[in-house]
Amino acid sequence: MSSVQKELDRLLLKVEKPARYIGGELHSVVRDPSADTVRFAFCFPDLYEIGMSYMGLNILYHLLNKTDHTYCERCFTPARDMMAAMKQAGVPLFTLETKTPLKEMDFVGFTLQYELSYTNILAMLDLAGIPALAKDRTEDDPVIICGGPCAFNAEPVADFMDVILVGDGEELLPEVCRIRKECRRQGLDKKTFYEKIAGLQGVYIPSFYREKRSADGAFLGYERLNHNAPERILKAIVRDIDPVDFPKELIVPLIEVVHDRAVAELFRGCTRGCRFCQAGMGYRPVRERTEEKVVDSAKTQLENSGQGELSLLSLSTSDYTQFEPLVTELMAYCKQKQVSLSLPSLRMDNFSFRVLDEIQGVRKTGLTFAAEAGTQRLRNVINKNITEEHIFTALKQAFELGWTSVKLYFMMGLPTETYEDLDGIIDLSRRIMELAKAHNGGKVGRYSVSVSVSNFVPKPDTPFMWVRQNTPEEFEQKHYYLKDRLKKIKGVNFRYHGSYASMLEAVFARGGRELSAALLRAYELGAAFDAWTEGFRRDAWEQALEENGIGPDYFALNDIDPDAPMPWEIVDCGITKDFFRSEWEKAQAAATTPDCRLGCNGCGINAHTECRWGGIYAAE
Ligand code: SF4
């Protein structure tokens, strides 16, 4: 029994939800830790219940554990009660599978899913007894590595990382681990290892670059400090995702998690071109899995894990080219196995209604429309091709088929937004309720409309990356404006998000390395779990930003000159700046860009890999 295990047995009696920390789930992998393998701790910087809902963890965990060179284990951020108990008892942060302290691993790898998880990375390093800053670590410390959507601008955490992987990780991560094992066998030091991997597409070694700044602190670009480092890091692209194995045996969580279900990936990337969406642009080109693979993956997961729900993964489910035959087959299978099928991000056409009607039966859950903006003008600005005609045609059909509740999602503070656009949200909600009442003899009855509003956050590698965000005060006034008016419409509920946390998100989405000091300070002052409303420490953040000279307008509330160099430009997401610029110009004129499936719009990704609709311009 490891020393961690003995102490842990005692601690688990004192904390909430001890099952978060014990491991041993069905399909978790326990191998001999003394074998000659590279040891990788896959760390999700949030609670077990959140991290275990993330499919990417299952994918990379099983991919690495299929190799003979790497043993991958898991670790999540302990809740605050467990953190305090571990600190008091001197128990270091450990892996769930073998209770090995993170400090003894070869790699400690973080997935960067959202900016507001960054203080949890610091909490985990602190609990593990690993120095936060890369420059303070020695040959004896693990290699700290990260990847995930926020790696498109990981500059705010670059000082904490030894290696950043950008883009698809399924081929790159095992290769990096294989090279690490080879270096270890040859007795090579960390720097030599970094030099060996620096040339791989998608690998970014932050210590090989130094920021250049003007006398007044303005960012001017990067200076390369190592001749192995490329000028820019082109994201890693898995050209064909069909052969990439999806896990056949999902780890079955011990406690209820946010999404407890089998998941089959349909495709990656998106051709629709919503101008605020980083995932849709960053993961281009669209690459589909074959129908056969999707069905096989879904059935195997369900049979091996006993899950009661299957969900399909993509940014726009109805766009899958074999959508109708696939869903027809899965629906029959799920019915036979008494498994529920969930189809997120559906286009509401006749086929979708037939499917939803069949899978939801009499207990119909709410219909969701991501309208994103209240007027057609603003929907054109953001290139969201949903019209009121689509919504109302779909709703008439939905009410006739027995649906009674509708969820509408909007974004607030979008570029060019005015109060007329907010009035559009109110008007749309009112008219939907009127339609509902018309179906119910003039009464509201069981009918309801939920209006959910999130705050716009400008993200790198989107056409809106240069645009300012609304101030927290502007957001609050707009929330109040909507709340005040929507509450007068019977049957309408309104939900919105905190505005200060959204400002922080924008700061960390567009910021550079100077933010690492503020992150460290905020953590020291008690910030952690910043994505959670309860326990959010606004006071700690205000103090940390102020002490580090980062005003509230810093990177969040200012328009950025598109010609100015930006920290995230060290990474090349494959889409050209000219394309982003032309999309931004079209947005200001409220002009739309059609779906790429109707003709290539010249985003530039096909200079790096084949795009189904855009062909290939220049093979490497
Ligand atoms: S290369 Fe053309 S078709 Fe392909 S994603 Fe870019 S714009 Fe769309």
mmCIF file of C-alpha atoms in Angstrom, residues 348-585:
data_model
loop_
_atom_site.group_PDB
_atom_site.id
_atom_site.type_symbol
_atom_site.label_atom_id
_atom_site.label_comp_id
_atom_site.label_asym_id
_atom_site.label_seq_id
_atom_site.Cartn_x
_atom_site.Cartn_y
_atom_site.Cartn_z
ATOM 1 C CA MET A 348 -35.301 21.860 -37.038
ATOM 2 C CA ASP A 349 -36.525 20.364 -40.316
ATOM 3 C CA ASN A 350 -39.159 17.722 -41.051
ATOM 4 C CA PHE A 351 -36.783 14.806 -40.566
ATOM 5 C CA SER A 352 -35.530 16.131 -37.209
ATOM 6 C CA PHE A 353 -39.097 16.485 -35.969
ATOM 7 C CA ARG A 354 -39.952 12.944 -36.999
ATOM 8 C CA VAL A 355 -36.858 11.732 -35.151
ATOM 9 C CA LEU A 356 -37.454 13.821 -32.042
ATOM 10 C CA ASP A 357 -41.115 12.860 -31.978
ATOM 11 C CA GLU A 358 -40.150 9.209 -32.078
ATOM 12 C CA ILE A 359 -37.306 9.320 -29.541
ATOM 13 C CA GLN A 360 -38.987 11.599 -27.046
ATOM 14 C CA GLY A 361 -42.441 9.939 -27.229
ATOM 15 C CA VAL A 362 -44.980 11.574 -24.938
ATOM 16 C CA ARG A 363 -42.447 13.006 -22.469
ATOM 17 C CA LYS A 364 -41.097 15.718 -24.716
ATOM 18 C CA THR A 365 -38.211 17.777 -23.357
ATOM 19 C CA GLY A 366 -37.763 21.412 -24.415
ATOM 20 C CA LEU A 367 -36.908 22.342 -27.982
ATOM 21 C CA THR A 368 -33.764 24.416 -28.230
ATOM 22 C CA PHE A 369 -32.999 27.231 -30.663
ATOM 23 C CA ALA A 370 -29.588 28.883 -30.574
ATOM 24 C CA ALA A 371 -30.877 32.093 -32.161
ATOM 25 C CA GLU A 372 -27.866 33.974 -30.695
ATOM 26 C CA ALA A 373 -29.247 37.436 -31.580
ATOM 27 C CA GLY A 374 -32.651 39.131 -31.408
ATOM 28 C CA THR A 375 -32.773 40.705 -34.881
ATOM 29 C CA GLN A 376 -32.013 39.485 -38.383
ATOM 30 C CA ARG A 377 -29.541 42.358 -38.787
ATOM 31 C CA LEU A 378 -27.451 41.141 -35.853
ATOM 32 C CA ARG A 379 -27.791 37.498 -36.896
ATOM 33 C CA ASN A 380 -26.331 38.559 -40.255
ATOM 34 C CA VAL A 381 -23.479 40.340 -38.453
ATOM 35 C CA ILE A 382 -22.548 37.133 -36.655
ATOM 36 C CA ASN A 383 -23.309 34.958 -39.708
ATOM 37 C CA LYS A 384 -25.841 32.835 -37.872
ATOM 38 C CA ASN A 385 -28.072 31.511 -40.588
ATOM 39 C CA ILE A 386 -31.257 30.974 -38.660
ATOM 40 C CA THR A 387 -34.250 33.186 -39.516
ATOM 41 C CA GLU A 388 -37.469 33.952 -37.676
ATOM 42 C CA GLU A 389 -39.262 32.119 -40.443
ATOM 43 C CA HIS A 390 -37.234 28.972 -39.569
ATOM 44 C CA ILE A 391 -38.078 29.383 -35.905
ATOM 45 C CA PHE A 392 -41.794 29.987 -36.354
ATOM 46 C CA THR A 393 -42.266 27.283 -38.994
ATOM 47 C CA ALA A 394 -40.530 24.829 -36.662
ATOM 48 C CA LEU A 395 -42.499 25.974 -33.636
ATOM 49 C CA LYS A 396 -45.885 25.601 -35.319
ATOM 50 C CA GLN A 397 -44.961 22.024 -36.120
ATOM 51 C CA ALA A 398 -43.560 21.469 -32.620
ATOM 52 C CA PHE A 399 -46.671 22.701 -30.818
ATOM 53 C CA GLU A 400 -48.849 20.558 -33.077
ATOM 54 C CA LEU A 401 -46.747 17.508 -32.185
ATOM 55 C CA GLY A 402 -47.133 18.199 -28.466
ATOM 56 C CA TRP A 403 -44.054 20.177 -27.360
ATOM 57 C CA THR A 404 -44.837 22.767 -24.729
ATOM 58 C CA SER A 405 -41.503 24.260 -23.752
ATOM 59 C CA VAL A 406 -38.978 26.145 -25.836
ATOM 60 C CA LYS A 407 -35.429 27.190 -24.906
ATOM 61 C CA LEU A 408 -33.903 30.177 -26.677
ATOM 62 C CA TYR A 409 -30.173 30.885 -26.414
ATOM 63 C CA PHE A 410 -28.780 34.362 -27.091
ATOM 64 C CA MET A 411 -25.446 36.088 -26.793
ATOM 65 C CA MET A 412 -25.316 39.594 -25.382
ATOM 66 C CA GLY A 413 -22.796 42.329 -26.154
ATOM 67 C CA LEU A 414 -22.150 41.127 -29.723
ATOM 68 C CA PRO A 415 -20.327 43.579 -32.005
ATOM 69 C CA THR A 416 -22.633 46.377 -33.264
ATOM 70 C CA GLU A 417 -25.405 45.392 -30.806
ATOM 71 C CA THR A 418 -27.920 48.114 -29.871
ATOM 72 C CA TYR A 419 -30.973 48.157 -27.608
ATOM 73 C CA GLU A 420 -33.059 47.475 -30.723
ATOM 74 C CA ASP A 421 -31.459 44.028 -30.818
ATOM 75 C CA LEU A 422 -32.435 43.480 -27.184
ATOM 76 C CA ASP A 423 -35.986 44.552 -28.055
ATOM 77 C CA GLY A 424 -35.803 41.871 -30.741
ATOM 78 C CA ILE A 425 -35.227 39.221 -28.005
ATOM 79 C CA ILE A 426 -38.252 40.503 -26.089
ATOM 80 C CA ASP A 427 -40.413 40.644 -29.207
ATOM 81 C CA LEU A 428 -39.425 37.128 -30.298
ATOM 82 C CA SER A 429 -40.213 35.714 -26.845
ATOM 83 C CA ARG A 430 -43.591 37.489 -26.783
ATOM 84 C CA ARG A 431 -44.581 36.227 -30.216
ATOM 85 C CA ILE A 432 -43.580 32.656 -29.343
ATOM 86 C CA MET A 433 -45.768 32.803 -26.231
ATOM 87 C CA GLU A 434 -48.643 34.174 -28.328
ATOM 88 C CA LEU A 435 -48.259 31.256 -30.730
ATOM 89 C CA ALA A 436 -48.209 28.850 -27.780
ATOM 90 C CA LYS A 437 -51.365 30.391 -26.306
ATOM 91 C CA ALA A 438 -53.098 30.141 -29.680
ATOM 92 C CA HIS A 439 -52.489 26.367 -29.438
ATOM 93 C CA ASN A 440 -53.882 26.269 -25.933
ATOM 94 C CA GLY A 441 -57.196 28.059 -26.267
ATOM 95 C CA GLY A 442 -55.724 31.464 -25.395
ATOM 96 C CA LYS A 443 -54.147 30.337 -22.097
ATOM 97 C CA VAL A 444 -50.472 29.963 -21.097
ATOM 98 C CA GLY A 445 -51.057 26.680 -19.240
ATOM 99 C CA ARG A 446 -48.041 24.352 -19.394
ATOM 100 C CA TYR A 447 -46.356 26.327 -22.167
ATOM 101 C CA SER A 448 -43.096 28.095 -21.375
ATOM 102 C CA VAL A 449 -40.233 29.916 -23.052
ATOM 103 C CA SER A 450 -36.805 29.953 -21.360
ATOM 104 C CA VAL A 451 -34.570 32.772 -22.510
ATOM 105 C CA SER A 452 -30.919 32.174 -21.666
ATOM 106 C CA VAL A 453 -28.368 34.892 -22.339
ATOM 107 C CA SER A 454 -24.592 34.473 -22.249
ATOM 108 C CA ASN A 455 -22.076 37.301 -22.488
ATOM 109 C CA PHE A 456 -20.054 37.678 -25.687
ATOM 110 C CA VAL A 457 -16.341 36.970 -25.170
ATOM 111 C CA PRO A 458 -14.016 37.863 -28.087
ATOM 112 C CA LYS A 459 -11.822 34.845 -28.878
ATOM 113 C CA PRO A 460 -8.582 34.593 -30.859
ATOM 114 C CA ASP A 461 -8.803 33.003 -34.306
ATOM 115 C CA THR A 462 -12.285 34.291 -35.002
ATOM 116 C CA PRO A 463 -13.356 37.314 -37.099
ATOM 117 C CA PHE A 464 -14.371 39.023 -33.829
ATOM 118 C CA MET A 465 -10.979 38.660 -32.153
ATOM 119 C CA TRP A 466 -10.200 42.388 -32.441
ATOM 120 C CA VAL A 467 -13.514 43.637 -31.025
ATOM 121 C CA ARG A 468 -14.003 45.014 -27.533
ATOM 122 C CA GLN A 469 -16.241 43.346 -25.036
ATOM 123 C CA ASN A 470 -19.020 45.200 -23.195
ATOM 124 C CA THR A 471 -17.962 46.434 -19.761
ATOM 125 C CA PRO A 472 -19.450 44.574 -16.755
ATOM 126 C CA GLU A 473 -21.616 47.666 -16.158
ATOM 127 C CA GLU A 474 -22.923 47.632 -19.741
ATOM 128 C CA PHE A 475 -23.751 43.937 -19.387
ATOM 129 C CA GLU A 476 -25.516 44.543 -16.092
ATOM 130 C CA GLN A 477 -27.650 47.346 -17.556
ATOM 131 C CA LYS A 478 -28.611 45.123 -20.464
ATOM 132 C CA HIS A 479 -29.431 42.202 -18.154
ATOM 133 C CA TYR A 480 -31.633 44.510 -16.114
ATOM 134 C CA TYR A 481 -33.312 45.878 -19.268
ATOM 135 C CA LEU A 482 -34.228 42.376 -20.429
ATOM 136 C CA LYS A 483 -35.172 41.092 -16.985
ATOM 137 C CA ASP A 484 -37.487 44.002 -16.376
ATOM 138 C CA ARG A 485 -39.345 43.534 -19.657
ATOM 139 C CA LEU A 486 -39.357 39.737 -19.939
ATOM 140 C CA LYS A 487 -40.874 39.275 -16.495
ATOM 141 C CA LYS A 488 -44.000 41.026 -17.793
ATOM 142 C CA ILE A 489 -44.582 38.258 -20.334
ATOM 143 C CA LYS A 490 -46.370 35.380 -18.646
ATOM 144 C CA GLY A 491 -44.692 32.012 -19.262
ATOM 145 C CA VAL A 492 -41.239 33.456 -20.043
ATOM 146 C CA ASN A 493 -38.227 32.723 -17.772
ATOM 147 C CA PHE A 494 -34.939 34.564 -18.026
ATOM 148 C CA ARG A 495 -31.409 33.383 -17.134
ATOM 149 C CA TYR A 496 -28.103 35.178 -17.547
ATOM 150 C CA HIS A 497 -24.441 34.883 -16.565
ATOM 151 C CA GLY A 498 -22.225 36.942 -14.258
ATOM 152 C CA SER A 499 -20.506 39.763 -16.112
ATOM 153 C CA TYR A 500 -17.226 40.118 -14.156
ATOM 154 C CA ALA A 501 -16.292 36.459 -14.798
ATOM 155 C CA SER A 502 -16.981 37.021 -18.521
ATOM 156 C CA MET A 503 -14.582 39.976 -18.475
ATOM 157 C CA LEU A 504 -11.887 37.783 -16.904
ATOM 158 C CA GLU A 505 -12.532 35.189 -19.579
ATOM 159 C CA ALA A 506 -11.898 37.806 -22.267
ATOM 160 C CA VAL A 507 -8.726 39.029 -20.539
ATOM 161 C CA PHE A 508 -7.338 35.479 -20.495
ATOM 162 C CA ALA A 509 -8.608 34.660 -23.985
ATOM 163 C CA ARG A 510 -6.705 37.602 -25.556
ATOM 164 C CA GLY A 511 -3.899 38.207 -23.065
ATOM 165 C CA GLY A 512 -0.206 37.404 -23.096
ATOM 166 C CA ARG A 513 2.492 36.182 -20.729
ATOM 167 C CA GLU A 514 2.250 39.191 -18.438
ATOM 168 C CA LEU A 515 -0.882 37.597 -17.018
ATOM 169 C CA SER A 516 1.001 34.760 -15.329
ATOM 170 C CA ALA A 517 1.943 37.009 -12.379
ATOM 171 C CA ALA A 518 -1.691 38.046 -11.915
ATOM 172 C CA LEU A 519 -2.789 34.409 -12.057
ATOM 173 C CA LEU A 520 -0.272 33.434 -9.405
ATOM 174 C CA ARG A 521 -1.314 36.338 -7.209
ATOM 175 C CA ALA A 522 -5.049 35.612 -7.586
ATOM 176 C CA TYR A 523 -4.415 31.998 -6.563
ATOM 177 C CA GLU A 524 -2.370 33.151 -3.563
ATOM 178 C CA LEU A 525 -5.292 35.385 -2.547
ATOM 179 C CA GLY A 526 -7.721 32.469 -2.639
ATOM 180 C CA ALA A 527 -9.048 32.351 -6.229
ATOM 181 C CA ALA A 528 -9.844 28.864 -7.595
ATOM 182 C CA PHE A 529 -12.816 27.288 -9.354
ATOM 183 C CA ASP A 530 -13.387 30.611 -11.146
ATOM 184 C CA ALA A 531 -15.897 29.031 -13.523
ATOM 185 C CA TRP A 532 -18.193 28.334 -10.565
ATOM 186 C CA THR A 533 -20.576 31.054 -9.400
ATOM 187 C CA GLU A 534 -20.508 29.844 -5.816
ATOM 188 C CA GLY A 535 -17.212 30.714 -4.181
ATOM 189 C CA PHE A 536 -16.083 33.021 -7.044
ATOM 190 C CA ARG A 537 -13.550 35.420 -5.479
ATOM 191 C CA ARG A 538 -14.049 38.701 -7.330
ATOM 192 C CA ASP A 539 -12.166 40.552 -4.575
ATOM 193 C CA ALA A 540 -9.088 38.333 -5.076
ATOM 194 C CA TRP A 541 -9.157 38.968 -8.804
ATOM 195 C CA GLU A 542 -9.612 42.718 -8.485
ATOM 196 C CA GLN A 543 -6.642 42.908 -6.131
ATOM 197 C CA ALA A 544 -4.442 40.613 -8.257
ATOM 198 C CA LEU A 545 -5.127 42.537 -11.469
ATOM 199 C CA GLU A 546 -4.596 45.892 -9.790
ATOM 200 C CA GLU A 547 -1.311 44.860 -8.143
ATOM 201 C CA ASN A 548 -0.037 43.735 -11.527
ATOM 202 C CA GLY A 549 -1.053 46.905 -13.333
ATOM 203 C CA ILE A 550 -3.738 45.220 -15.388
ATOM 204 C CA GLY A 551 -6.654 47.645 -15.668
ATOM 205 C CA PRO A 552 -10.200 46.504 -16.388
ATOM 206 C CA ASP A 553 -9.825 47.639 -19.996
ATOM 207 C CA TYR A 554 -6.826 45.415 -20.465
ATOM 208 C CA PHE A 555 -7.359 43.090 -23.443
ATOM 209 C CA ALA A 556 -11.087 42.783 -22.745
ATOM 210 C CA LEU A 557 -12.637 46.190 -23.172
ATOM 211 C CA ASN A 558 -10.545 47.714 -25.956
ATOM 212 C CA ASP A 559 -10.860 47.407 -29.705
ATOM 213 C CA ILE A 560 -7.584 46.052 -31.069
ATOM 214 C CA ASP A 561 -5.932 47.326 -34.232
ATOM 215 C CA PRO A 562 -5.967 44.312 -36.630
ATOM 216 C CA ASP A 563 -2.485 45.347 -37.812
ATOM 217 C CA ALA A 564 -0.988 45.232 -34.309
ATOM 218 C CA PRO A 565 0.953 42.044 -33.437
ATOM 219 C CA MET A 566 -0.944 39.917 -30.925
ATOM 220 C CA PRO A 567 0.396 37.313 -28.468
ATOM 221 C CA TRP A 568 -1.667 34.454 -29.920
ATOM 222 C CA GLU A 569 -0.199 34.916 -33.407
ATOM 223 C CA ILE A 570 2.698 32.650 -32.398
ATOM 224 C CA VAL A 571 0.194 29.878 -33.217
ATOM 225 C CA ASP A 572 -1.043 29.375 -36.758
ATOM 226 C CA CYS A 573 -4.531 27.859 -36.713
ATOM 227 C CA GLY A 574 -4.315 27.387 -40.480
ATOM 228 C CA ILE A 575 -6.844 30.090 -41.370
ATOM 229 C CA THR A 576 -5.423 33.259 -42.885
ATOM 230 C CA LYS A 577 -5.544 36.677 -41.274
ATOM 231 C CA ASP A 578 -6.894 38.016 -44.587
ATOM 232 C CA PHE A 579 -9.911 35.725 -44.267
ATOM 233 C CA PHE A 580 -10.589 36.844 -40.688
ATOM 234 C CA ARG A 581 -10.195 40.464 -41.732
ATOM 235 C CA SER A 582 -12.573 40.137 -44.672
ATOM 236 C CA GLU A 583 -15.126 38.366 -42.445
ATOM 237 C CA TRP A 584 -14.840 41.207 -39.928
ATOM 238 C CA GLU A 585 -15.423 43.764 -42.687
#
